[in-house]
């Protein structure tokens, strides 16, 4: 850090802010449609769209309409979508067997999307919570979330998703050792080119509330996720988790939530230089939407500023429910 700077008027930072042209020349970071991953919620049935009260503008879509949304994503140039199933409560069990059913909702959606829009990358969620009677990401015995037994289930789930045509698997469960086990199983089954984006630094966050409504897990969840998700007070631990997951075979790593954890995003990118992503989670989306609906902020400008912040922090891309809105703003020259 140089502490002596030339005095004004030699150095006037405002010179390069004088006009749009000079500001454009001096701009350090950019936001492009290539940086977006669009998370979507899938439900049973046909021709059905169901609003999610705590996520204005986001809907649960039946498979046929998810295919339409994937087509829209492709038209907008969004490179990837990410699927989250809303599972019929009657299919939620303690052994979570629906998670690796080749014909479960998520796998049917993957097949339908890959058949209709083969060029879009389809990312999945690998965790047991949508299928678990008690709402946890892992198998539970006597109130304990079991690590190693859960990994066996996650491996079965991963193989079913890879078989259905998933391009990127997204383990969001935070069990220890799952990346290595998934990678070995994918190799052995001939799925050598299926990528893994590890939710490596996933915090036990209150910002996930609206998502749990969206996938119907809020009512089911018994207790909290603090024995497997990270303590929001920690940051060195995030780097150790990222290093571990990269060593075990993750191709991409994620920090989650996003905006409250930009310091982590920055440290991760600066330390490892690996493909780094953030998840701008449901609570972040809901806060911006709610304030915008009240007329308290300019929703579009806050949306764009929040996404640029991820780029500035070093993220290669962002999972965001704003993806189609951002893509349209960029297409129409407003970003
Ligand atoms: C669960 C999962 C969660 C999210 C993605 N996968 C919630 C949780 O851990 O309880 C949160 C996404 C969001 O809030 O937008 N495996």
Coordinates of C-alpha atoms and ligand atoms in Angstrom, one line a residue:
X1 CA 0.0 0.0 0.0
X2 CA 1.5 3.4 -1.1
X3 CA 0.6 5.9 1.5
X4 CA 1.8 9.1 -0.2
X5 CA -0.4 10.2 -3.1
X6 CA -0.1 13.1 -5.3
X7 CA -2.3 16.0 -4.1
X8 CA -5.2 17.3 -6.0
X9 CA -5.2 18.7 -8.8
X10 CA -2.5 16.3 -10.1
X11 CA -4.6 13.3 -9.2
X12 CA -8.3 14.0 -9.8
X13 CA -10.2 10.6 -9.8
X14 CA -13.3 12.4 -11.1
X15 CA -11.6 12.9 -14.5
X16 CA -12.4 9.3 -15.4
X17 CA -15.9 9.6 -14.2
X18 CA -16.7 12.6 -16.3
X19 CA -18.6 10.8 -19.1
X20 CA -20.2 7.5 -19.8
X21 CA -17.4 6.8 -22.3
X22 CA -14.6 7.4 -19.8
X23 CA -16.4 5.4 -17.1
X24 CA -16.8 2.5 -19.5
X25 CA -13.1 2.6 -20.3
X26 CA -12.1 2.6 -16.7
X27 CA -14.6 -0.1 -15.7
X28 CA -12.8 -3.0 -14.0
X29 CA -15.5 -5.7 -13.8
X30 CA -18.4 -6.7 -16.0
X31 CA -21.6 -8.6 -15.6
X32 CA -22.7 -10.8 -18.5
X33 CA -25.4 -13.4 -19.1
X34 CA -22.6 -15.9 -19.1
X35 CA -22.3 -15.4 -15.3
X36 CA -25.8 -16.6 -14.5
X37 CA -27.2 -19.9 -13.3
X38 CA -31.0 -19.9 -12.9
X39 CA -32.5 -22.0 -10.1
X40 CA -36.0 -23.4 -10.7
X41 CA -38.5 -25.2 -8.6
X42 CA -40.2 -28.3 -10.2
X43 CA -43.6 -29.8 -9.2
X44 CA -45.8 -32.7 -10.3
X45 CA -48.5 -32.4 -12.9
X46 CA -48.9 -30.6 -16.2
X47 CA -49.6 -27.0 -17.2
X48 CA -49.2 -26.0 -13.5
X49 CA -47.5 -22.9 -12.2
X50 CA -47.8 -22.1 -8.5
X51 CA -46.5 -18.8 -7.0
X52 CA -44.2 -18.9 -3.9
X53 CA -45.5 -16.3 -1.5
X54 CA -42.1 -15.5 0.0
X55 CA -40.4 -15.3 -3.4
X56 CA -42.4 -12.8 -5.5
X57 CA -42.0 -13.6 -9.2
X58 CA -40.8 -17.2 -8.6
X59 CA -43.1 -20.1 -9.2
X60 CA -43.1 -23.9 -8.9
X61 CA -43.5 -25.3 -12.4
X62 CA -44.7 -28.6 -13.7
X63 CA -42.2 -30.5 -15.9
X64 CA -43.7 -29.2 -19.2
X65 CA -43.4 -25.6 -18.0
X66 CA -39.9 -26.1 -16.7
X67 CA -39.0 -27.2 -20.2
X68 CA -40.5 -23.9 -21.5
X69 CA -38.5 -22.0 -18.9
X70 CA -35.3 -23.8 -20.0
X71 CA -36.1 -22.8 -23.6
X72 CA -36.5 -19.2 -22.4
X73 CA -33.1 -19.5 -20.6
X74 CA -31.5 -20.7 -23.8
X75 CA -33.1 -17.9 -25.8
X76 CA -31.8 -15.4 -23.3
X77 CA -28.3 -16.9 -23.5
X78 CA -28.3 -18.1 -19.8
X79 CA -25.8 -21.0 -19.8
X80 CA -27.2 -23.1 -17.0
X81 CA -30.3 -23.8 -14.9
X82 CA -30.5 -25.6 -11.6
X83 CA -33.4 -27.8 -10.6
X84 CA -35.0 -28.2 -7.2
X85 CA -37.9 -30.5 -6.8
X86 CA -41.0 -29.9 -4.7
X87 CA -41.7 -33.5 -3.6
X88 CA -45.2 -34.8 -2.7
X89 CA -45.1 -35.1 1.1
X90 CA -46.5 -38.7 0.7
X91 CA -43.2 -39.6 -1.0
X92 CA -41.0 -38.3 1.9
X93 CA -39.7 -41.2 4.0
X94 CA -37.0 -41.7 6.6
X95 CA -34.8 -43.7 4.2
X96 CA -35.2 -41.1 1.5
X97 CA -35.5 -43.8 -1.3
X98 CA -37.3 -41.4 -3.6
X99 CA -34.0 -39.4 -3.9
X100 CA -32.4 -42.1 -6.2
X101 CA -35.5 -43.2 -8.0
X102 CA -34.6 -42.9 -11.7
X103 CA -38.1 -41.6 -12.3
X104 CA -38.4 -39.1 -9.5
X105 CA -39.5 -35.6 -10.4
X106 CA -36.0 -34.2 -10.7
X107 CA -34.8 -36.9 -13.0
X108 CA -37.9 -36.7 -15.2
X109 CA -37.3 -33.0 -15.5
X110 CA -33.6 -33.5 -16.4
X111 CA -34.6 -35.9 -19.2
X112 CA -37.3 -33.7 -20.5
X113 CA -35.1 -30.6 -20.6
X114 CA -32.1 -32.4 -22.2
X115 CA -34.5 -33.8 -24.9
X116 CA -35.9 -30.4 -25.7
X117 CA -33.0 -28.0 -25.0
X118 CA -29.8 -30.1 -25.3
X119 CA -27.4 -27.2 -25.2
X120 CA -28.4 -25.8 -21.8
X121 CA -26.3 -27.1 -18.9
X122 CA -28.5 -28.7 -16.3
X123 CA -27.4 -28.6 -12.7
X124 CA -29.0 -30.6 -9.9
X125 CA -29.2 -30.6 -6.1
X126 CA -27.6 -33.5 -4.3
X127 CA -29.0 -33.6 -0.8
X128 CA -31.8 -35.6 0.9
X129 CA -33.9 -32.8 2.3
X130 CA -36.6 -32.8 -0.4
X131 CA -37.2 -36.5 0.2
X132 CA -36.6 -36.7 3.9
X133 CA -39.6 -37.1 6.3
X134 CA -37.7 -35.0 8.8
X135 CA -36.4 -32.3 6.4
X136 CA -32.7 -32.9 7.0
X137 CA -30.1 -33.1 4.2
X138 CA -28.8 -36.4 5.7
X139 CA -30.2 -39.7 7.1
X140 CA -31.2 -39.3 10.7
X141 CA -30.9 -42.0 13.5
X142 CA -31.8 -41.2 17.1
X143 CA -31.6 -37.5 16.3
X144 CA -28.1 -37.7 14.8
X145 CA -27.4 -36.8 11.2
X146 CA -25.4 -39.8 9.9
X147 CA -22.4 -38.8 7.7
X148 CA -21.2 -42.0 6.0
X149 CA -24.6 -43.7 5.6
X150 CA -25.8 -40.4 4.0
X151 CA -22.9 -40.5 1.5
X152 CA -24.0 -43.9 0.2
X153 CA -27.4 -42.4 -0.5
X154 CA -25.9 -39.3 -2.1
X155 CA -23.8 -41.5 -4.4
X156 CA -26.9 -43.4 -5.5
X157 CA -28.7 -40.1 -6.1
X158 CA -25.8 -38.7 -8.1
X159 CA -25.6 -41.7 -10.3
X160 CA -29.4 -41.5 -11.1
X161 CA -29.0 -37.8 -11.9
X162 CA -26.0 -38.4 -14.1
X163 CA -27.9 -41.3 -15.9
X164 CA -30.8 -38.9 -16.5
X165 CA -28.4 -36.5 -18.3
X166 CA -27.3 -33.9 -15.7
X167 CA -24.3 -31.8 -16.6
X168 CA -23.4 -30.5 -13.2
X169 CA -24.1 -32.2 -9.9
X170 CA -24.5 -29.8 -6.9
X171 CA -24.0 -31.5 -3.6
X172 CA -25.6 -29.1 -1.1
X173 CA -25.6 -31.5 1.9
X174 CA -22.3 -30.7 3.7
X175 CA -21.5 -34.2 4.6
X176 CA -17.7 -34.9 4.9
X177 CA -16.2 -36.9 2.1
X178 CA -19.1 -36.9 -0.4
X179 CA -17.1 -35.3 -3.2
X180 CA -14.5 -38.1 -3.3
X181 CA -17.2 -40.8 -3.1
X182 CA -19.3 -39.2 -5.8
X183 CA -16.3 -38.6 -8.1
X184 CA -15.1 -42.3 -7.7
X185 CA -18.6 -43.6 -8.4
X186 CA -19.0 -41.4 -11.5
X187 CA -15.7 -42.5 -12.9
X188 CA -16.5 -46.2 -12.3
X189 CA -19.9 -45.8 -14.0
X190 CA -18.5 -44.2 -17.0
X191 CA -19.8 -40.7 -16.3
X192 CA -16.3 -39.1 -16.6
X193 CA -17.5 -35.8 -17.9
X194 CA -20.2 -35.0 -15.3
X195 CA -19.0 -31.9 -13.4
X196 CA -19.4 -31.4 -9.7
X197 CA -20.1 -28.0 -8.2
X198 CA -19.6 -28.5 -4.5
X199 CA -21.5 -26.4 -2.1
X200 CA -18.2 -26.3 -0.2
X201 CA -18.7 -23.3 2.1
X202 CA -22.4 -23.5 2.9
X203 CA -23.3 -21.7 6.1
X204 CA -26.1 -22.6 8.6
X205 CA -28.1 -19.5 7.5
X206 CA -31.4 -17.9 8.2
X207 CA -31.4 -16.6 4.6
X208 CA -32.7 -20.0 3.4
X209 CA -36.2 -19.5 4.8
X210 CA -38.1 -18.8 1.6
X211 CA -36.4 -21.7 -0.2
X212 CA -37.6 -24.1 2.4
X213 CA -41.1 -22.8 1.7
X214 CA -40.6 -23.3 -2.0
X215 CA -39.5 -27.0 -1.7
X216 CA -42.0 -27.7 1.1
X217 CA -39.2 -28.4 3.7
X218 CA -40.1 -25.7 6.2
X219 CA -42.8 -27.8 7.9
X220 CA -40.9 -31.0 7.8
X221 CA -37.6 -29.8 9.3
X222 CA -37.0 -30.9 12.8
X223 CA -34.3 -28.8 14.6
X224 CA -31.6 -27.0 12.7
X225 CA -28.7 -27.8 10.4
X226 CA -25.9 -26.5 12.6
X227 CA -24.2 -29.9 12.9
X228 CA -23.4 -30.0 9.2
X229 CA -23.6 -26.5 7.8
X230 CA -21.0 -23.9 8.7
X231 CA -21.0 -21.5 11.6
X232 CA -21.4 -18.0 10.1
X233 CA -18.6 -16.8 12.4
X234 CA -16.0 -18.8 10.5
X235 CA -13.9 -18.0 7.5
X236 CA -10.6 -20.0 7.7
X237 CA -12.7 -23.1 7.8
X238 CA -14.3 -22.2 4.5
X239 CA -10.9 -22.3 2.8
X240 CA -10.1 -25.7 4.3
X241 CA -13.4 -27.0 3.0
X242 CA -12.8 -25.6 -0.4
X243 CA -9.3 -27.1 -0.5
X244 CA -10.6 -30.5 0.6
X245 CA -13.4 -30.5 -2.0
X246 CA -11.0 -29.5 -4.8
X247 CA -8.6 -32.3 -3.8
X248 CA -11.5 -34.8 -3.8
X249 CA -12.5 -33.9 -7.3
X250 CA -14.8 -30.9 -7.3
X251 CA -14.6 -28.9 -10.6
X252 CA -16.3 -25.8 -9.3
X253 CA -16.8 -24.6 -5.7
X254 CA -19.6 -22.5 -4.2
X255 CA -20.0 -20.1 -1.3
X256 CA -23.5 -19.8 0.1
X257 CA -25.3 -17.5 1.0
X258 CA -23.9 -14.8 -1.3
X259 CA -23.9 -11.1 -0.4
X260 CA -23.4 -11.5 3.3
X261 CA -20.3 -13.7 2.5
X262 CA -18.5 -11.7 -0.1
X263 CA -15.4 -11.8 2.0
X264 CA -15.4 -15.6 1.7
X265 CA -15.9 -15.4 -2.0
X266 CA -12.9 -13.1 -2.3
X267 CA -10.6 -15.2 -0.2
X268 CA -11.6 -18.4 -2.0
X269 CA -10.9 -17.0 -5.5
X270 CA -7.7 -15.3 -4.4
X271 CA -6.4 -18.4 -2.7
X272 CA -7.3 -21.2 -5.1
X273 CA -8.1 -19.5 -8.5
X274 CA -10.6 -22.3 -9.1
X275 CA -14.0 -21.7 -10.8
X276 CA -15.8 -20.0 -7.9
X277 CA -19.6 -19.4 -7.6
X278 CA -21.9 -17.8 -5.1
X279 CA -25.5 -18.6 -4.4
X280 CA -27.6 -15.4 -4.0
X281 CA -30.1 -17.3 -1.9
X282 CA -33.8 -17.0 -1.5
X283 CA -33.7 -14.7 1.5
X284 CA -31.5 -12.3 -0.3
X285 CA -33.8 -12.3 -3.3
X286 CA -36.9 -11.9 -1.0
X287 CA -35.4 -8.9 0.7
X288 CA -34.7 -7.0 -2.5
X289 CA -38.1 -7.9 -4.0
X290 CA -39.9 -6.9 -0.8
X291 CA -38.2 -3.5 -0.5
X292 CA -38.8 -2.9 -4.2
X293 CA -42.5 -3.8 -3.9
X294 CA -42.7 -1.2 -1.1
X295 CA -41.1 1.4 -3.3
X296 CA -38.2 1.7 -0.9
X297 CA -35.5 0.8 -3.4
X298 CA -35.2 0.7 -7.2
X299 CA -35.4 -3.1 -7.6
X300 CA -33.7 -3.4 -10.9
X301 CA -30.8 -1.2 -10.0
X302 CA -30.3 -3.0 -6.7
X303 CA -30.5 -6.3 -8.4
X304 CA -27.8 -5.3 -10.9
X305 CA -25.6 -3.8 -8.3
X306 CA -25.8 -6.9 -6.1
X307 CA -24.7 -9.1 -9.0
X308 CA -21.9 -6.9 -10.0
X309 CA -20.7 -7.1 -6.3
X310 CA -20.3 -10.9 -6.8
X311 CA -18.1 -10.3 -9.9
X312 CA -16.0 -7.7 -8.0
X313 CA -15.5 -10.2 -5.2
X314 CA -14.0 -12.6 -7.7
X315 CA -17.0 -14.9 -8.5
X316 CA -17.1 -16.5 -11.9
X317 CA -20.8 -16.8 -11.7
X318 CA -23.9 -16.6 -9.5
X319 CA -26.9 -18.8 -8.9
X320 CA -29.7 -16.2 -8.7
X321 CA -33.4 -16.2 -9.0
X322 CA -33.0 -12.9 -10.8
X323 CA -31.3 -14.7 -13.7
X324 CA -34.0 -14.1 -16.4
X325 CA -34.6 -10.5 -15.2
X326 CA -30.9 -9.8 -15.3
X327 CA -30.5 -11.4 -18.8
X328 CA -33.4 -9.2 -20.1
X329 CA -31.8 -6.1 -18.6
X330 CA -28.5 -6.9 -20.3
X331 CA -30.2 -7.7 -23.6
X332 CA -32.2 -4.5 -23.5
X333 CA -29.1 -2.4 -22.7
X334 CA -30.0 -1.5 -19.2
X335 CA -27.0 -3.2 -17.7
Ligands
LIG1 C1 -30.8 -27.9 0.8 C2 -30.7 -26.6 0.1 C3 -31.0 -25.3 0.6 C4 -30.8 -24.4 -0.4 C5 -30.3 -25.0 -1.5 N1 -30.3 -26.4 -1.2 C6 -31.6 -25.0 1.9 C7 -31.1 -25.6 3.2 O1 -29.9 -25.9 3.3 O2 -31.9 -25.7 4.1 C8 -31.1 -22.9 -0.2 C9 -31.3 -22.1 -1.4 C10 -31.9 -20.8 -1.2 O3 -32.2 -20.4 0.0 O4 -32.2 -20.1 -2.2 N2 -30.1 -28.9 0.4

